[in-house]
Amino acid sequence: MSAQLIDGVKLSQQLRAEIAQRAAALTAAGKQPGLAVILVGEDPASAVYVRNKIKACGDAGIRSIFDKYDADLSEAALLDRIAALNADPSVHGILVQMPLPKHINPHKVIEAIATSKDVDGYSVLSAGELMTGLDGFRPCTPYGCMKLIESTGFNLRGKHAVVIGRSNTVGKPMGLLLLQANATVTICHSATPDLGYHTRQADVVVAAVGRRNTLTADMVKPGAIVIDVGMNRDDEGKLCGDVDFAGVKEVASHITPVPGGVGPMTITMLLMNTIESAERSAK
Ligand code: NAP
């Protein structure tokens, strides 16, 4: 069997078209959605991520406010800027690009963002909202993974989902979202003794580890859905995921490629959260 590809590029395009329509409706009502993006320092990868986010906003009709600061910006100055953005009604989302320079406490910065504008969904309050089933912002990568699973038409209710990885930004919120969708969820991590024992029972596997070939064909139940969050480099320096794609695609029913699977969805769900925030504030 050769699995069907879950095309994150195509799904992103569809969702971004919907986002653009919703942004246009808000703009027509005089309430254009706005996303503030803050970059501190000169990290080249961060600069690329920020540029992509700002371009995506422009394409979708979302106003972006880009604050670029030198690496020696003080923590107090950054917190003051966030307070001003919190108070600005034309700003519906605030994103501080990580990593921050060492002298700035990232936790303090994330917690300074108003929960109503925390479109990354990283704050303790946003995590608590997700955990308790309140209507907060879902972290963008797991939110995108849920959309990818949904796009296959698979009903998660009563099915077994295994998440590999338990980071606060991907693995844990992924587990909670799957639980909300009525799946039975197992979360594996580096201390899990026999990963394959768990993944072989799974109807859905989400791999979010950061190590290539973590999930191989012998670890996958025939017909399972496989979502690969990982971003790694192979021996030739090419981007690859956590999943042995060539092997697993012969066993799974659906699989996301890397690149072109989860990656494009992350920015799309950031735009979606910004629109949801703007719509809430317009009500
Ligand atoms: P992370 O914070 O490093 O977490 C990795 C997780 O994998 C940890 O929970 C770790 O367990 C677990 N792990 C490590 N080795 C393992 C093993 N041998 N077996 C089972 N679990 C193992 O990473 P992250 O931020 O969640 O990101 C994971 C991957 O996704 C990375 O490649 C990252 O680049 C990628 N990513 C992609 C996107 C995207 O948009 N496509 C977005 C975010 C992240 P412990 O907790 O026990 O250490």
Coordinates of C-alpha atoms and ligand atoms in Angstrom, one line a residue:
M1 CA 0.0 0.0 0.0
S2 CA 1.2 3.5 -0.7
A3 CA -0.3 6.2 1.6
Q4 CA -2.2 9.2 0.4
L5 CA -0.2 12.4 0.9
I6 CA -1.8 15.0 3.2
D7 CA -0.8 18.2 1.4
G8 CA -0.2 21.0 3.8
V9 CA 0.5 23.5 1.1
K10 CA -2.8 22.9 -0.6
L11 CA -4.7 22.9 2.7
S12 CA -2.9 26.1 3.8
Q13 CA -3.9 27.8 0.5
Q14 CA -7.6 26.9 1.1
L15 CA -7.5 28.1 4.7
R16 CA -5.7 31.3 3.8
A17 CA -8.4 32.1 1.2
E18 CA -11.0 31.7 3.9
I19 CA -8.9 33.9 6.3
A20 CA -8.6 36.6 3.6
Q21 CA -12.4 36.6 3.1
R22 CA -12.9 37.0 6.9
A23 CA -10.2 39.7 7.1
A24 CA -11.9 41.6 4.2
A25 CA -15.3 41.4 5.9
L26 CA -13.7 42.9 9.1
T27 CA -11.9 45.6 7.2
A28 CA -15.1 46.5 5.4
A29 CA -16.6 47.0 8.8
G30 CA -13.7 49.3 9.8
K31 CA -12.1 46.7 12.0
Q32 CA -9.1 45.4 10.0
P33 CA -7.3 42.7 11.9
G34 CA -3.8 43.5 13.2
L35 CA -0.9 41.4 14.2
A36 CA 2.1 42.9 16.0
V37 CA 5.4 41.0 15.5
I38 CA 8.4 41.7 17.7
L39 CA 11.9 40.7 16.8
V40 CA 14.8 41.3 19.1
G41 CA 18.4 40.8 17.8
E42 CA 19.9 39.5 14.6
D43 CA 19.2 35.7 14.6
P44 CA 19.1 34.9 10.9
A45 CA 16.6 32.1 11.2
S46 CA 14.3 34.3 13.3
A47 CA 14.5 37.1 10.7
V48 CA 13.3 34.6 8.0
Y49 CA 10.4 33.4 10.2
V50 CA 9.4 36.9 10.9
R51 CA 9.6 38.0 7.3
N52 CA 7.4 35.0 6.3
K53 CA 4.8 35.9 8.9
I54 CA 4.7 39.5 7.8
K55 CA 4.3 38.5 4.2
A56 CA 1.5 36.1 5.0
C57 CA -0.3 38.8 6.9
G58 CA 0.0 41.2 3.9
D59 CA -1.3 38.5 1.5
A60 CA -4.3 37.8 3.8
G61 CA -5.3 41.5 4.3
I62 CA -4.1 41.5 7.9
R63 CA -2.3 44.6 9.0
S64 CA 1.1 43.8 10.5
I65 CA 3.0 46.0 12.9
F66 CA 6.7 45.0 12.8
D67 CA 8.9 46.1 15.8
K68 CA 12.6 45.3 15.2
Y69 CA 14.9 45.9 18.1
D70 CA 18.7 45.6 18.6
A71 CA 19.9 42.7 20.7
D72 CA 20.7 45.0 23.7
L73 CA 17.0 46.1 24.2
S74 CA 16.3 45.9 27.9
E75 CA 13.7 43.6 29.3
A76 CA 11.8 46.5 30.8
A77 CA 11.6 48.3 27.4
L78 CA 10.2 45.2 25.8
L79 CA 7.6 44.8 28.5
D80 CA 6.6 48.4 28.1
R81 CA 6.1 47.9 24.4
I82 CA 4.0 44.8 25.0
A83 CA 1.9 46.8 27.5
A84 CA 1.3 49.5 24.9
L85 CA 0.3 46.8 22.3
N86 CA -2.0 45.2 24.8
A87 CA -3.8 48.5 25.2
D88 CA -4.0 49.2 21.4
P89 CA -7.5 48.2 20.2
S90 CA -6.2 48.0 16.6
V91 CA -3.9 45.1 17.5
H92 CA -5.5 41.7 17.9
G93 CA -2.5 39.5 18.1
I94 CA 1.0 39.9 19.6
L95 CA 3.9 37.6 18.7
V96 CA 7.3 37.8 20.2
Q97 CA 9.8 35.8 18.0
M98 CA 11.8 33.3 20.0
P99 CA 14.6 32.9 21.0
L100 CA 15.2 36.2 22.8
P101 CA 18.7 37.4 23.9
K102 CA 19.8 35.7 27.1
H103 CA 19.3 38.8 29.3
I104 CA 15.5 38.7 28.6
N105 CA 13.4 36.2 30.5
P106 CA 11.1 34.6 27.8
H107 CA 8.6 33.4 30.4
K108 CA 8.1 37.0 31.7
V109 CA 7.7 38.3 28.2
I110 CA 5.1 35.6 27.1
E111 CA 3.1 36.1 30.3
A112 CA 3.1 39.9 29.7
I113 CA 1.0 39.4 26.5
A114 CA -2.7 39.8 27.1
T115 CA -4.4 36.4 27.0
S116 CA -6.9 37.9 24.5
K117 CA -4.0 38.7 22.1
D118 CA -1.8 35.6 22.8
V119 CA -2.2 34.2 19.2
D120 CA 0.7 31.9 19.7
G121 CA -1.1 30.3 22.6
Y122 CA 2.1 29.9 24.6
S123 CA 1.1 31.6 27.9
V124 CA 0.2 29.7 31.1
L125 CA -3.3 31.1 30.9
S126 CA -3.7 30.1 27.3
A127 CA -2.4 26.6 28.2
G128 CA -4.9 26.5 31.1
E129 CA -7.8 27.5 28.8
L130 CA -6.8 24.7 26.4
M131 CA -6.6 22.2 29.3
T132 CA -10.0 23.2 30.8
G133 CA -11.8 23.4 27.4
L134 CA -12.2 27.1 27.4
D135 CA -12.2 29.1 24.1
G136 CA -8.6 30.3 24.1
F137 CA -6.0 30.3 21.4
R138 CA -4.6 26.9 20.4
P139 CA -0.8 26.8 19.8
C140 CA -0.4 27.1 16.0
T141 CA 1.5 23.9 15.2
P142 CA -0.8 21.4 17.0
Y143 CA -3.8 23.3 15.7
G144 CA -2.4 22.9 12.2
C145 CA -1.9 19.1 12.8
M146 CA -5.6 18.8 13.8
K147 CA -6.6 20.5 10.6
L148 CA -4.4 18.1 8.6
I149 CA -6.0 15.1 10.3
E150 CA -9.5 16.6 9.8
S151 CA -8.8 17.1 6.1
T152 CA -8.6 13.3 5.7
G153 CA -12.2 12.9 6.9
F154 CA -11.0 10.6 9.7
N155 CA -13.2 10.7 12.8
L156 CA -11.0 10.6 15.9
R157 CA -13.8 9.7 18.3
G158 CA -12.9 6.5 20.1
K159 CA -9.6 6.0 18.2
H160 CA -6.2 5.7 19.6
A161 CA -3.7 8.6 19.0
V162 CA -0.1 8.4 20.0
V163 CA 1.9 11.6 20.3
I164 CA 5.7 11.3 20.4
G165 CA 7.1 14.3 22.2
R166 CA 5.8 16.3 25.2
S167 CA 7.1 19.9 24.7
N168 CA 4.9 22.7 25.9
T169 CA 4.5 24.1 22.4
V170 CA 3.8 20.9 20.4
G171 CA 3.5 17.5 22.2
K172 CA 1.4 18.4 25.2
P173 CA -1.1 20.7 23.5
M174 CA -1.3 18.2 20.7
G175 CA -2.3 15.5 23.2
L176 CA -5.0 17.9 24.7
L177 CA -6.4 18.7 21.2
L178 CA -6.7 15.0 20.4
L179 CA -8.3 14.3 23.7
Q180 CA -10.8 17.1 23.0
A181 CA -11.6 15.4 19.8
N182 CA -12.5 12.2 21.8
A183 CA -9.4 10.2 20.9
T184 CA -7.8 8.0 23.5
V185 CA -4.3 9.5 23.8
T186 CA -0.9 8.2 24.7
I187 CA 2.0 10.7 25.0
C188 CA 5.5 9.2 24.6
H189 CA 8.8 10.8 25.3
S190 CA 12.5 10.1 25.7
A191 CA 11.9 7.9 28.8
T192 CA 9.4 5.7 27.0
P193 CA 11.1 2.3 27.0
D194 CA 9.5 0.7 23.9
L195 CA 8.2 3.4 21.6
G196 CA 7.1 0.9 18.9
Y197 CA 4.9 -1.0 21.4
H198 CA 2.7 2.2 21.7
T199 CA 2.9 3.4 18.1
R200 CA 1.9 0.0 16.7
Q201 CA -1.4 0.3 18.5
A202 CA -2.1 3.8 17.1
D203 CA -4.7 4.8 14.6
V204 CA -3.0 8.2 14.4
V205 CA 0.7 9.0 15.2
V206 CA 2.0 12.5 15.6
A207 CA 5.8 12.6 15.7
A208 CA 7.2 15.8 17.3
V209 CA 10.7 14.9 18.4
G210 CA 13.4 16.5 16.4
R211 CA 15.3 13.4 15.5
R212 CA 15.1 11.8 12.0
N213 CA 14.0 8.1 11.6
T214 CA 12.3 8.1 15.0
L215 CA 9.3 6.4 13.5
T216 CA 10.0 3.6 11.1
A217 CA 7.7 1.3 9.1
D218 CA 7.8 -1.6 11.6
M219 CA 6.4 0.8 14.3
V220 CA 3.3 1.7 12.4
K221 CA -0.1 -0.1 12.3
P222 CA -1.2 -0.7 8.7
G223 CA -3.7 2.0 7.7
A224 CA -2.7 4.5 10.4
I225 CA -2.5 8.3 9.8
V226 CA 1.0 9.7 10.3
I227 CA 1.6 13.4 11.0
D228 CA 5.3 14.4 11.0
V229 CA 6.1 17.6 12.8
G230 CA 9.9 17.1 12.9
M231 CA 12.3 19.4 11.1
N232 CA 15.7 17.9 10.7
R233 CA 18.5 17.6 8.1
D234 CA 19.5 14.4 6.4
D235 CA 23.0 13.5 5.4
E236 CA 22.8 15.6 2.3
G237 CA 21.6 18.6 4.3
K238 CA 18.0 18.3 3.0
L239 CA 15.1 19.0 5.2
C240 CA 13.4 15.9 6.6
G241 CA 11.1 15.0 9.4
D242 CA 11.0 12.5 12.3
V243 CA 9.4 9.8 10.2
D244 CA 11.2 7.4 7.8
F245 CA 9.0 8.7 5.0
A246 CA 9.9 6.1 2.3
G247 CA 9.2 3.2 4.6
V248 CA 6.2 4.5 6.5
K249 CA 4.3 5.6 3.4
E250 CA 4.1 1.9 2.4
V251 CA 2.2 1.1 5.6
A252 CA 0.2 4.2 6.6
S253 CA -3.1 5.2 5.0
H254 CA -2.2 9.0 5.1
I255 CA 1.1 10.8 5.7
T256 CA 2.4 14.3 5.8
P257 CA 5.5 15.0 3.8
V258 CA 8.4 17.1 5.0
P259 CA 8.6 19.7 3.6
G260 CA 5.1 20.5 2.6
G261 CA 3.1 19.0 5.5
V262 CA 2.9 20.6 8.9
G263 CA 5.4 23.4 8.2
P264 CA 3.1 25.6 6.0
M265 CA 0.2 25.1 8.4
T266 CA 1.9 26.7 11.4
I267 CA 1.8 30.3 9.9
T268 CA -1.7 29.6 8.5
M269 CA -3.0 28.9 12.0
L270 CA -1.3 32.0 13.4
L271 CA -3.3 34.0 10.8
M272 CA -6.4 32.0 11.8
N273 CA -5.9 32.8 15.5
T274 CA -5.4 36.5 14.6
I275 CA -8.7 36.5 12.7
E276 CA -10.5 34.7 15.5
S277 CA -9.2 37.3 17.9
A278 CA -10.3 40.2 15.7
E279 CA -13.7 38.7 15.3
R280 CA -14.1 38.3 19.1
S281 CA -13.1 41.9 19.6
A282 CA -15.5 43.1 16.9
K283 CA -18.4 41.4 18.7
Ligands
NAP1 P1 11.5 19.7 21.9 O1 11.0 20.8 22.8 O2 13.0 19.4 21.8 O3 10.8 18.3 22.4 C1 11.1 17.1 21.8 C2 10.4 16.0 22.5 O4 10.8 14.8 21.9 C3 10.7 15.9 24.0 O5 9.4 15.8 24.7 C4 11.5 14.7 24.1 O6 11.3 14.0 25.3 C5 11.0 13.8 23.0 N1 12.0 12.9 22.6 C6 13.3 13.1 22.3 N2 13.9 11.9 22.0 C7 13.0 11.0 22.0 C8 13.0 9.6 21.7 N3 14.0 8.9 21.3 N4 11.8 8.9 21.8 C9 10.6 9.6 22.2 N5 10.6 10.9 22.4 C10 11.7 11.6 22.3 O7 11.0 19.9 20.4 P2 9.6 20.6 19.9 O8 9.8 22.1 20.0 O9 8.4 19.9 20.4 O10 9.8 20.2 18.3 C11 9.8 18.9 17.9 C12 10.2 18.9 16.4 O11 9.2 19.6 15.7 C13 11.5 19.6 16.1 O12 12.1 19.0 15.0 C14 11.1 21.0 15.7 O13 12.0 21.6 14.8 C15 9.8 20.6 14.9 N6 8.8 21.7 14.9 C16 8.3 22.0 13.7 C17 7.3 23.0 13.6 C18 6.7 23.2 12.2 O14 6.1 24.3 12.0 N7 6.8 22.3 11.3 C19 6.9 23.7 14.7 C20 7.5 23.4 15.9 C21 8.4 22.4 16.0 P3 11.7 14.6 26.8 O15 10.6 15.5 27.1 O16 11.7 13.4 27.6 O17 13.0 15.2 26.6

